[in-house]
Coordinates of C-alpha atoms in Angstrom, one line a residue:
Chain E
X1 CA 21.7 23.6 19.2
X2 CA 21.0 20.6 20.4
X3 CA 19.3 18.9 17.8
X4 CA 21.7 19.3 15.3
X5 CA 24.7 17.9 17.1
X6 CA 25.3 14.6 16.6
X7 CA 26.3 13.0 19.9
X8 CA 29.1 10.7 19.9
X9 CA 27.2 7.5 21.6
X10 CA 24.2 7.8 19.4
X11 CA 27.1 7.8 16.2
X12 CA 29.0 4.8 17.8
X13 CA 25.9 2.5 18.2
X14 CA 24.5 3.2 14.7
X15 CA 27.6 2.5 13.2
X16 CA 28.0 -0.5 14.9
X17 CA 24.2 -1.7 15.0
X18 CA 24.0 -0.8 11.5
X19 CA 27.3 -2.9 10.3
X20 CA 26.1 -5.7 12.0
X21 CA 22.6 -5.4 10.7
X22 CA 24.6 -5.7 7.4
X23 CA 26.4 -8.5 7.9
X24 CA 24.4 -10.5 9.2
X25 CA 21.1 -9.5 6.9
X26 CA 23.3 -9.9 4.3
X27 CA 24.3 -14.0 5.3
X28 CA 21.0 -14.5 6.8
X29 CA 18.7 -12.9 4.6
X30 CA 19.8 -11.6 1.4
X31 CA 22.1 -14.1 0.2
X32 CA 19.3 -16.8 0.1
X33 CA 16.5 -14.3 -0.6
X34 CA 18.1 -12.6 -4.1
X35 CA 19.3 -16.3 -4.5
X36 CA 16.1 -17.8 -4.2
X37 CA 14.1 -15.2 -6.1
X38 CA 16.5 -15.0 -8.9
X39 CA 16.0 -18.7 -9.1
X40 CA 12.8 -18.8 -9.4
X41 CA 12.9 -15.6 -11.7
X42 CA 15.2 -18.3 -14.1
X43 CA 12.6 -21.1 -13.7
X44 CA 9.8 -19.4 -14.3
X45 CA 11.3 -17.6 -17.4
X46 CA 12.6 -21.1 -18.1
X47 CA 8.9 -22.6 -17.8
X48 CA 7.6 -19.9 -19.9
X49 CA 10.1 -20.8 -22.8
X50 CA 8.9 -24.7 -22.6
X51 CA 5.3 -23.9 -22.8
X52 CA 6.2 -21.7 -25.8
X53 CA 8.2 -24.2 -27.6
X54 CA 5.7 -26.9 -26.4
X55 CA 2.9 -24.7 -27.8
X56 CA 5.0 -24.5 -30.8
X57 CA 5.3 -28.1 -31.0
X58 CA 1.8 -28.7 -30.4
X59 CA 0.9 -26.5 -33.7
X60 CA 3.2 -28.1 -36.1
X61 CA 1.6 -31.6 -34.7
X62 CA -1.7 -30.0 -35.2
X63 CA -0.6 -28.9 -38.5
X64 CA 1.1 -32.1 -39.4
X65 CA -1.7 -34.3 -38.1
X66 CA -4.7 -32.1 -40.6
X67 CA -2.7 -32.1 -43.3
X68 CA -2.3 -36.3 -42.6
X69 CA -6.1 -35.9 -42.5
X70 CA -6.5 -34.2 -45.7
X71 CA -4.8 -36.7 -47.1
X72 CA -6.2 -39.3 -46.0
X73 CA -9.9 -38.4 -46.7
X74 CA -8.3 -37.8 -50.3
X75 CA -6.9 -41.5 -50.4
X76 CA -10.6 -42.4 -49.2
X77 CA -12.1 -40.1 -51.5
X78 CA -9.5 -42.1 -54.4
X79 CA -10.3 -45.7 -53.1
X80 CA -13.8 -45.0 -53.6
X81 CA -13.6 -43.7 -56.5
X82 CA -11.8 -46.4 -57.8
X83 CA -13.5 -49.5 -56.0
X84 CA -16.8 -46.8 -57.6
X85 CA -15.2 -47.5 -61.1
X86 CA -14.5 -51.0 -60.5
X87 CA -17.7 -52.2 -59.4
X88 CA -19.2 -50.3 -62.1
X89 CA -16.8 -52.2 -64.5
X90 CA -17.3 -55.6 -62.9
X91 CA -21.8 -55.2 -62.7
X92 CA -20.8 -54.2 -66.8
X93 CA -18.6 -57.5 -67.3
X94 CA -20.8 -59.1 -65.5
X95 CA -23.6 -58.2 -67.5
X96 CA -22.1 -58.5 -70.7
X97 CA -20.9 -62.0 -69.9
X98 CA -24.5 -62.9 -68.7
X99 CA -26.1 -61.5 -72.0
X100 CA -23.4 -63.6 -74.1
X101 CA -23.8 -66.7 -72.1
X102 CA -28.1 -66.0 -72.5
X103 CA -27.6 -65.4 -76.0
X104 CA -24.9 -68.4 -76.6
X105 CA -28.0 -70.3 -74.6
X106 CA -30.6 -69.1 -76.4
X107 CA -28.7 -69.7 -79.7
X108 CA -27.9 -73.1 -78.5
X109 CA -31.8 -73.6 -77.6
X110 CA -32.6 -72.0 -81.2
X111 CA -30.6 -74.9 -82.7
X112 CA -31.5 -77.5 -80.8
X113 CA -35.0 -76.7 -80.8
X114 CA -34.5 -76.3 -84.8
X115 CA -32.7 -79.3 -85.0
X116 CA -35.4 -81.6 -82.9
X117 CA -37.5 -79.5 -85.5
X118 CA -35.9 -80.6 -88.3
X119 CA -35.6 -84.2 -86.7
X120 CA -38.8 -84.4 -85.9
X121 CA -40.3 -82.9 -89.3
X122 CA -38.2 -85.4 -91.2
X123 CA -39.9 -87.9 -89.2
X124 CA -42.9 -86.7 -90.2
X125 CA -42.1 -86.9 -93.3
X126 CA -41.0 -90.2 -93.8
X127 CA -43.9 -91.3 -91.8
X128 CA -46.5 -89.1 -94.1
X129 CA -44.0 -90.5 -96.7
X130 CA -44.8 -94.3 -96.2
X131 CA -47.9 -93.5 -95.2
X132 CA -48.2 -92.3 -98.3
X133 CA -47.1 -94.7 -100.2
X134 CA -49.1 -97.4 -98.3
X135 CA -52.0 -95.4 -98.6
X136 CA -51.1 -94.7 -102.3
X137 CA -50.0 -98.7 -103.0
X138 CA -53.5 -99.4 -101.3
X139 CA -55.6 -97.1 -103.5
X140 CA -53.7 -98.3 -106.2
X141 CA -54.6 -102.2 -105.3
X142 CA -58.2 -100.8 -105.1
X143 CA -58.0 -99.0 -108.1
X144 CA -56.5 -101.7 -109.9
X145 CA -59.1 -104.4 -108.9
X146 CA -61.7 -103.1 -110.7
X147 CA -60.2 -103.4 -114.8
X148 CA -63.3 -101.9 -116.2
X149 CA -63.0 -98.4 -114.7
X150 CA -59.8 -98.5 -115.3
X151 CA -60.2 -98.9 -118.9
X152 CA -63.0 -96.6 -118.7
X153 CA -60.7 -94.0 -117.2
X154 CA -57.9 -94.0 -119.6
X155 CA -60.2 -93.3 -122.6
X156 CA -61.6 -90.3 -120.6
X157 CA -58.4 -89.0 -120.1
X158 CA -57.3 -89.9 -123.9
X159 CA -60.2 -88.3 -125.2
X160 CA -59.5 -85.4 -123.1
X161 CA -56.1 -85.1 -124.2
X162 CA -56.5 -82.9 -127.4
X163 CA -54.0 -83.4 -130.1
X164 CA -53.2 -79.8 -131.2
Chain Y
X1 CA 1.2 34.8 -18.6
X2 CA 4.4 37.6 -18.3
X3 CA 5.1 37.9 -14.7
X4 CA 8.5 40.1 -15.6
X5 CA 7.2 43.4 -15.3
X6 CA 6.7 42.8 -11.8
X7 CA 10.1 42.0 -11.2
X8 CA 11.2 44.4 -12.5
X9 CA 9.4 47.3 -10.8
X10 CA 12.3 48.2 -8.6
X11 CA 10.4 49.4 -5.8
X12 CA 8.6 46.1 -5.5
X13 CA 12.0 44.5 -5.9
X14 CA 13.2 46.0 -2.8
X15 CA 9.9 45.4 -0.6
X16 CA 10.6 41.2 -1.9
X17 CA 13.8 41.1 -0.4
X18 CA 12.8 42.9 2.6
X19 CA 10.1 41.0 3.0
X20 CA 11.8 37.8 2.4
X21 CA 14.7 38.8 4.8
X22 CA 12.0 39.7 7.2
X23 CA 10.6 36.3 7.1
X24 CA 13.6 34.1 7.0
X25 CA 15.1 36.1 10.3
X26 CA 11.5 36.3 12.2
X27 CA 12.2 32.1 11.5
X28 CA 15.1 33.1 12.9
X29 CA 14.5 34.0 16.0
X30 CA 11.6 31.5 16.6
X31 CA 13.5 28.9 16.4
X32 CA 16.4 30.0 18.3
X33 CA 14.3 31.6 21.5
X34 CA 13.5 28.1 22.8
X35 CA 16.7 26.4 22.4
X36 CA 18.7 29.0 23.5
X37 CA 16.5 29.3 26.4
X38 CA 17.4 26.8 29.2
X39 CA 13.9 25.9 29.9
X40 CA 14.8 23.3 32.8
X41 CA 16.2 26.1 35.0
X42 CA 13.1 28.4 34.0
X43 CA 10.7 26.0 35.3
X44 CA 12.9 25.4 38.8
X45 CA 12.8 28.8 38.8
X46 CA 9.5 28.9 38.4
X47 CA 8.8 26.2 41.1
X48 CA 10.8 28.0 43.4
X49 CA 8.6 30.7 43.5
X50 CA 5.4 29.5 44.0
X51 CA 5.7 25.4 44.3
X52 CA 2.4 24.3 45.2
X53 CA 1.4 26.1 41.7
X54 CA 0.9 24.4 38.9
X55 CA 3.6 23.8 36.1
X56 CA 3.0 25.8 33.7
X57 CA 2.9 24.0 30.1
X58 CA 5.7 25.1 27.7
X59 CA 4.9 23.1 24.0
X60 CA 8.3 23.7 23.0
X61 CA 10.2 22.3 26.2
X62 CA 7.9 19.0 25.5
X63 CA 8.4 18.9 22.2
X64 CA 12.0 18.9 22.0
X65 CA 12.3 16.8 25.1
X66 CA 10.2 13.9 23.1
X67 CA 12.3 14.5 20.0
X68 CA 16.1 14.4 21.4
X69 CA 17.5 11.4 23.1
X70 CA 17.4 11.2 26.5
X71 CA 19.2 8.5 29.3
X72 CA 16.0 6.8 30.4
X73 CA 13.0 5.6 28.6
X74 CA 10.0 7.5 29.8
X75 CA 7.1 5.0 30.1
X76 CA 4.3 7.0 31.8
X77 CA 3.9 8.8 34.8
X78 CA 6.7 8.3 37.1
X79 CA 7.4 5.2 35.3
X80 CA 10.8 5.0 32.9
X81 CA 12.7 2.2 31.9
X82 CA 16.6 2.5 33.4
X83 CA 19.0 2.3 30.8
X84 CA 22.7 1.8 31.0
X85 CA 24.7 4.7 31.2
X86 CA 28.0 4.1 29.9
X87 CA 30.9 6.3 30.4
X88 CA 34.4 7.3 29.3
X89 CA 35.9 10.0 31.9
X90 CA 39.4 10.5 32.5
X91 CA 39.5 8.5 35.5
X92 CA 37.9 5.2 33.5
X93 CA 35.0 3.6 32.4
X94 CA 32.0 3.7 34.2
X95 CA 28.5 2.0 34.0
X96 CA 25.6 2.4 36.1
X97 CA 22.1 2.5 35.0
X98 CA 20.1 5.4 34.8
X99 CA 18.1 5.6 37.1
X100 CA 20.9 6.6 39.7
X101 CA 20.8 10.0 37.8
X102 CA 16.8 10.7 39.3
X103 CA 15.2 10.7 42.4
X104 CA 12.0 9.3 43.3
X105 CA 10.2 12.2 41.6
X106 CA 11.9 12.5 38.6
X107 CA 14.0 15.0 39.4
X108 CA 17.8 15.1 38.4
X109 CA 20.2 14.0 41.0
X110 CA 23.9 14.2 42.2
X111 CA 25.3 9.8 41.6
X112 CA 28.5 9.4 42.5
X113 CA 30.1 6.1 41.4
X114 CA 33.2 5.4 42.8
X115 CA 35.3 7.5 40.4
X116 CA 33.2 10.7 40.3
X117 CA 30.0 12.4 40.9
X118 CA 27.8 12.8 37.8
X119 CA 25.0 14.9 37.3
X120 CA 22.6 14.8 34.2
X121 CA 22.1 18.3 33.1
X122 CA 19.8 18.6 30.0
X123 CA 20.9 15.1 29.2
X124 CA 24.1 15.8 29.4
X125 CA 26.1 13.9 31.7
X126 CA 28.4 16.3 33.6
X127 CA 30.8 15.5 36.1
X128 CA 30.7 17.7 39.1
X129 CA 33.2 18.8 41.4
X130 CA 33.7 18.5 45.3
X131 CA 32.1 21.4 45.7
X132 CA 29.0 20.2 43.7
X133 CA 29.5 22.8 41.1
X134 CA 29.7 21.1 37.7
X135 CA 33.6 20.5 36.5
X136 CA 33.1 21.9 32.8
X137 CA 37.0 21.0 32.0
X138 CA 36.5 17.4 33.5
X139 CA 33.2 17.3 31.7
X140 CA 34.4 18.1 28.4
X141 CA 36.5 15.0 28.4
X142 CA 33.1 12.8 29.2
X143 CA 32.5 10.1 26.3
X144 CA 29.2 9.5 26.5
X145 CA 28.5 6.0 25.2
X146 CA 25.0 5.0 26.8
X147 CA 22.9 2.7 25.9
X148 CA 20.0 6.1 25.3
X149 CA 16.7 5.6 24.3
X150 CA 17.3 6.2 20.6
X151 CA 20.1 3.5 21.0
X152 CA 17.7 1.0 23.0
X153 CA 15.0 1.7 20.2
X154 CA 17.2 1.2 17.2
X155 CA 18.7 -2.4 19.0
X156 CA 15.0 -3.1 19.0
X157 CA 14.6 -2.2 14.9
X158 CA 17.6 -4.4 14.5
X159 CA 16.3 -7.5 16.1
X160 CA 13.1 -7.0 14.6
X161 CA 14.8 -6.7 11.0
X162 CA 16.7 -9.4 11.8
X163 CA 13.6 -11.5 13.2
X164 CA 11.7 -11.2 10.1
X165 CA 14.3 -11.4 7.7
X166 CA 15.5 -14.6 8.8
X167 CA 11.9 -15.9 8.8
X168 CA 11.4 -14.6 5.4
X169 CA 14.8 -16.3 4.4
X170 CA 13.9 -19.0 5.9
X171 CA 10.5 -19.5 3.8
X172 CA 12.9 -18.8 0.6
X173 CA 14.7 -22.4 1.4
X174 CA 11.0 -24.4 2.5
X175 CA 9.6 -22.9 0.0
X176 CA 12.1 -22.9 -3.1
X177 CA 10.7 -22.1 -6.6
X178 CA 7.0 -21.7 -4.9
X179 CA 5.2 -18.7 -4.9
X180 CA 5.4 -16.4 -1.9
X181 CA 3.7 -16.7 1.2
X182 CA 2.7 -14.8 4.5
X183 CA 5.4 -12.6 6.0
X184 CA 7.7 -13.9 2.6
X185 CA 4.8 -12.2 0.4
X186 CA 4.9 -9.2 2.1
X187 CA 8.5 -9.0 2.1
X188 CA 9.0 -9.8 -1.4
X189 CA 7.9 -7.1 -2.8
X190 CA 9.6 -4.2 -1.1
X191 CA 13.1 -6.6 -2.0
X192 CA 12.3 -6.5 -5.8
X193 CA 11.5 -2.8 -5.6
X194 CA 14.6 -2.3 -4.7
X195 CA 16.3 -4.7 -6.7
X196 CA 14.3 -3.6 -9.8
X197 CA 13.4 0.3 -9.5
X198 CA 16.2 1.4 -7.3
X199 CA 19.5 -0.3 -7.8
X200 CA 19.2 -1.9 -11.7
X201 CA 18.3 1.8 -13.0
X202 CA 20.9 3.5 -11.0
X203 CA 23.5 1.3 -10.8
X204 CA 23.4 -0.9 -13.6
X205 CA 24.4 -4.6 -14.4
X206 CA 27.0 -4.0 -11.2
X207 CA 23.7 -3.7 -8.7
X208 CA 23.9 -7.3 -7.3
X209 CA 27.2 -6.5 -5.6
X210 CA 25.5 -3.0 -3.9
X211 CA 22.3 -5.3 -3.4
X212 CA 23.1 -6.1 0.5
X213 CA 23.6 -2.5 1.6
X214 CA 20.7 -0.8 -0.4
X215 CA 18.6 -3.4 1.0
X216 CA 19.8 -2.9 4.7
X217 CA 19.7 0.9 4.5
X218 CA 16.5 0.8 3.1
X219 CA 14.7 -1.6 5.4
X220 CA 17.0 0.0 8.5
X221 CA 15.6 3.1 8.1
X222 CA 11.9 2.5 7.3
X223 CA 11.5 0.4 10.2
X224 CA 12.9 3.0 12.4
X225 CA 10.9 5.1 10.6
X226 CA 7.8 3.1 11.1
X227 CA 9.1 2.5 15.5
X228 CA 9.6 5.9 15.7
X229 CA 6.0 6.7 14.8
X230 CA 4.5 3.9 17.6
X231 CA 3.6 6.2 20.1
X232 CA 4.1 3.9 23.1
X233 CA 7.1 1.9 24.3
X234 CA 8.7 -0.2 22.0
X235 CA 8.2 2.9 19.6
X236 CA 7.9 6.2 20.3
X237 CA 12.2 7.2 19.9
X238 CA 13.0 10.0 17.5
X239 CA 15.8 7.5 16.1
X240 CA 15.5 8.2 12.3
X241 CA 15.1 12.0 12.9
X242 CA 18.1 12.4 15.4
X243 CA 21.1 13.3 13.5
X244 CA 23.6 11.7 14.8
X245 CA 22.0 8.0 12.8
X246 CA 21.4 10.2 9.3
X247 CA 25.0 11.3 9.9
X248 CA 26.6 7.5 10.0
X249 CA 24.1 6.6 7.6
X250 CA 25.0 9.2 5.1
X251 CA 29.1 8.3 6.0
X252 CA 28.9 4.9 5.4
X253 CA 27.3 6.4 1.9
X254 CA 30.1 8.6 1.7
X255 CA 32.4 6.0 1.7
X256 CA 31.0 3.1 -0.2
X257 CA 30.6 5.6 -3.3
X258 CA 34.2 6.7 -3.3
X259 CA 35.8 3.4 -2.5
X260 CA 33.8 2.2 -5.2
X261 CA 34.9 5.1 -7.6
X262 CA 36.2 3.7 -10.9
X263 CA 38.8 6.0 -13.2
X264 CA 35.9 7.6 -14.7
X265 CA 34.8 8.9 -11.7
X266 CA 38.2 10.3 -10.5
X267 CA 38.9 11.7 -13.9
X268 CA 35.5 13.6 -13.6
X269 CA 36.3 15.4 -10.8
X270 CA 40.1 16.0 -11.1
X271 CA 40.2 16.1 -14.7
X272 CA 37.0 17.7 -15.9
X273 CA 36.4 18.8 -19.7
X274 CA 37.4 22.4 -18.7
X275 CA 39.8 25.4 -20.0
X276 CA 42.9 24.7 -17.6
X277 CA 42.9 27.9 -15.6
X278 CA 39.3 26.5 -14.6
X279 CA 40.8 23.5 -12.9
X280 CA 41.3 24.8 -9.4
X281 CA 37.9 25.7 -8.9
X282 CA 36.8 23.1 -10.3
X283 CA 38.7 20.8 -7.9
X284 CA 36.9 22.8 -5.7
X285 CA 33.4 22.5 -6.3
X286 CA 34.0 18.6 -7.1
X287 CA 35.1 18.1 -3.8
X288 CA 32.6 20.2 -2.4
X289 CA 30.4 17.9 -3.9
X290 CA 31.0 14.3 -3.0
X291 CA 30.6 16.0 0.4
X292 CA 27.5 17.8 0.1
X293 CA 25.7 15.0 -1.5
X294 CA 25.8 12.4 1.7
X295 CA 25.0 15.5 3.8
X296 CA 22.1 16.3 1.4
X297 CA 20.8 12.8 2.4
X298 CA 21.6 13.2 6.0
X299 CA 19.9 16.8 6.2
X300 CA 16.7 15.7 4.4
X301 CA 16.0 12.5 6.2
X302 CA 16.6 14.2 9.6
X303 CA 14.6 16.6 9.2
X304 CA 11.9 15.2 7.1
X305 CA 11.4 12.5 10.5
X306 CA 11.9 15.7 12.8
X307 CA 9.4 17.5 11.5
X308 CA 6.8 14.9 11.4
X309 CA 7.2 14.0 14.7
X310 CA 7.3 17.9 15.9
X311 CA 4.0 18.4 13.8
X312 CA 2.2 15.7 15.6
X313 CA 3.3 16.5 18.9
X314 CA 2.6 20.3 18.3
X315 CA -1.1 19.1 17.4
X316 CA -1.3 16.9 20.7
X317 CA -0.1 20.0 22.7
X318 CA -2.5 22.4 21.3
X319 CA -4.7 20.2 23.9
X320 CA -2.7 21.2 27.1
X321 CA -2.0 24.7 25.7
X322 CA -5.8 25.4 25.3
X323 CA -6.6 24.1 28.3
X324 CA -10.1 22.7 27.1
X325 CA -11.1 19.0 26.1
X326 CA -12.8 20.8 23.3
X327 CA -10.1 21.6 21.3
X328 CA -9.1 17.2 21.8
X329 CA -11.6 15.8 19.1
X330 CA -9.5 18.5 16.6
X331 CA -6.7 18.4 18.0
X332 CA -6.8 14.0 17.2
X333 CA -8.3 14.3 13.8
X334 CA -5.4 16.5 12.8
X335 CA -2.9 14.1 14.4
X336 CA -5.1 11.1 12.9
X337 CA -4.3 12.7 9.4
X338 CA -0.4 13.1 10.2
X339 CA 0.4 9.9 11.0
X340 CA -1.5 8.5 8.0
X341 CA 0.8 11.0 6.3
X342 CA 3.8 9.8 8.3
X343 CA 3.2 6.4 7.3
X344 CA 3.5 7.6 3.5
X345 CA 6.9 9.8 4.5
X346 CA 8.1 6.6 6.4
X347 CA 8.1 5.1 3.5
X348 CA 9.3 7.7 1.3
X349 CA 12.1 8.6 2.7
X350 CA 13.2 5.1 2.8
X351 CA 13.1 5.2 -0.4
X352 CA 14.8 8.0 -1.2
X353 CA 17.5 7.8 0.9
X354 CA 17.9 4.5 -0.6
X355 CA 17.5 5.8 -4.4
X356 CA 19.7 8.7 -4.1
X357 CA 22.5 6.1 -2.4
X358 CA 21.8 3.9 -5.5
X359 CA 22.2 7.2 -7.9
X360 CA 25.6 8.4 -5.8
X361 CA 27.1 4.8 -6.4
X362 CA 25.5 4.5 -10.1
X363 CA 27.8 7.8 -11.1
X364 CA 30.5 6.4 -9.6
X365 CA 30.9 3.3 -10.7
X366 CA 29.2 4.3 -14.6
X367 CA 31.4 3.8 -17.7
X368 CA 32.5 6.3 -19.9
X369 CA 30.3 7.4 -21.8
X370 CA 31.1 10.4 -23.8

């Protein structure tokens, strides 16, 4: 049997081909190797934690930066409103103060024009006044001049005059 | 379905076992006719007789031939590569190459070196006597340490282990923290597999410290595997399937578990959870056990490769033993579809030797658990 019986050269360089093989496979070549890929194992694994705690990051930022935008279209939305509310309150003061200051003018005008009025009515009036008399005086001279009439007049008007 | 009735028909019983005995001892006596058979001498018989006939072509004689070592690397032809013979006798060392042991037609011849005559019988290097009758008692005492074919072909696996591993190594260091590339990409894989689905199961968080030697056994042995199935030169050797390499592989098994036996392990096998008066069997069968578990490995893997290579060399033959070029375009698609199948058994066996090593080392070092 032949096949089955293990011959003693065949067991001696195995032995030492394979003990070898193992010491020098396992400086040379698995050292480094396991070495290596276990590294890389840790740095990828290591990698894959950043970008989680990165992508992490990145969605409290996004978080922080959209509720920073809410508020700030509500500040926008207040400032508005308020400069809204203050214009509004300005045009209204504005407009009051021009329809006091029209009125005060026209109330000013109203006098004044009354007052020229009244200036120049008096005027007038003293003018129609001596006028008045001058024309009267005149009429009077005229009337005067001729006695007759005048005599003639008064005895109308006595005669007219019924004692009752 | 209830096949119990059948079983139990006793006269059916009977004609099983008979029939099974039948068949295991017509195996039997198969297997045993040709090795017990000295074929050599039948065919120098057989050229005696009529020599300018033709040899007449014995599959079993060539098959074994290709399978089993042999001193000389047959290349074609008449051509073989010489290969140190290296010898222990008991009147010293002695090393001559081996092609003093042939004549010019291949034929085995009388060398003597000095110290004493050798003839290579069956590729067995005997010593032979003054009267050129082989010295059997001298013989016995003949270490045979040549540098054989299987030897030659397994230097060969090592340096290309080495060759690539170093080159992969060396890609790890250029390369550091960068994905994998050429020969280091194709490597890579097969070093996490066994990092990840052979030693981390087994073994547990001690597998970085077994890492080196799973690794080399498995690579060692699938690249032998892979050599032995090259048909031509720098292939071609029966390495993985010859017995004596599964029996120092499966040793050095043998002894890495037990040296790296923890208390647990001991008190499992000496101190096992049974009624006292069990013990000494017990002791037995334990012991029986941490030995037939290396041999299990060193049984299957020898004769897993064995029979591959004997299936594809039985295919080739059916060429020669038909006679006819006829039976060749069969005779190649069948041995077409066993290599591809060898290739996958190359592998596999690889892989289990290196699992089950993985598994006999995982039990031994494992905690308590119960």
């Amino acid at each position: 049997m032949d096949l089955v019986t293990p011959s003693i050269g065949l067991v001696f360089w195995t032995l030492i081909s394979f003990l070898i093989l193992l010491v020098l496979l396992k400086k040379l070549a698995w050292k480094p190797v396991l070495t290596a890929i276990h590294d890389r194992e840790l740095s990828i694994e290591d990698a894959l934690n950043k970008a989680e705690i990165a992508r992490e990051e990145i969605a409290t930022l996004t978080n922080q930066n959209e509720s920073l935008l809410k508020q700030a279209r509500a500040e926008r939305d207040e400032i508005l409103k308020q400069a809204k509310t203050l214009k509004d309150q300005i045009v209204a003061e504005a407009k009051a103060s021009a329809q006091a200051e029209g009125n005060k003018m026209i109330e000013k005008a109203k006098t004044e024009i009354n007052n020229q009025k009244m200036a120049a009515l008096s005027e007038v009036k003293n003018q129609v006044a001596t006028l008045s008399l001058e024309i009267a005086e005149k009429v009077l001279r005229n009337q005067f001049a001729d006695k007759q009439a005048q005599e003639g007049l008064v005895t109308q008007l006595l005669n007219d005059v019924k004692l009752n | 379905m209830d096949f119990s009735h059948i079983l139990n028909y006793k006269n059916f019983r009977l004609t099983t076992l008979l029939a099974v005995f039948l068949f295991f001892s017509s195996i039997n006596s198969f297997a045993e006719t040709p090795l017990t058979v000295p074929p050599h001498s039948e065919t120098a018989a057989h050229n005696e007789a009529t020599p300018a006939a033709e040899e007449k072509f014995d599959p079993t004689v060539t098959i074994l031939e290709h399978i089993s070592d042999t001193h000389s690397w047959h290349l074609f032809g008449h051509t073989a590569i010489a290969l140190p013979v290296i010898l222990f006798t008991p009147n010293g060392l002695d090393v001559f190459l081996s092609s003093k042991l042939v004549n010019e037609h291949h034929e085995a011849v009388a060398y003597n070196s000095g110290k004493n005559t050798y003839l290579n019988e069956e590729e067995h290097i005997k010593i032979l006597a003054a009267d050129g009758e082989i010295d059997e008692a001298a013989s016995a005492h003949v270490y045979d340490f040549s540098i054989t074919k299987n030897v030659a072909a397994m230097f060969i696996a090592v340096i290309v282990i080495l060759l690539v591993f170093t080159k992969v190594a060396s890609a790890y260091k250029t390369r550091a923290g960068k994905a994998p590339k050429g020969l280091q990409s194709f490597a890579e894989p097969f070093i996490i597999f066994v990092r990840d689905d052979i030693a981390r199961p087994n073994i547990g968080y001690k597998y970085e410290k077994f890492m080196p030697l799973l690794l080399t056994i498995f690579f060692f042995i699938w690249f032998n595997n892979l050599l032995g199935l090259i048909p031509i030169f720098p292939g071609g050797a029966n390495v993985t399937g010859n017995i004596a390499f599964t029996l120092v592989l499966s040793a050095i098994v043998l002894v890495v578990v037990n040296l790296n036996g923890n208390k647990y392990y001991w008190s499992h096998i000496f101190k096992p959870d049974v009624p006292f008066w069990l013990l000494p069997i017990m002791w037995v069968v334990e012991i029986i056990g941490i030995f037939s578990k290396p041999f299990a490995l060193m049984i299957r893997l020898f004769a897993n490769i064995t029979a591959g290579h004997i299936i594809i060399l039985s295919l080739v033959s059916l060429i020669f033993i038909f006679k006819s070029l006829a039976i060749a375009p069969v005779s190649v698609a069948f041995v077409l579809f066993m290599s591809v199948l060898e290739l996958l058994v190359a592998f596999l066996q690889a892989f289990i030797f290196t699992m089950l090593t993985a598994l006999f080392i995982g039990t031994a070092v494992e905690e308590h658990h119960h």
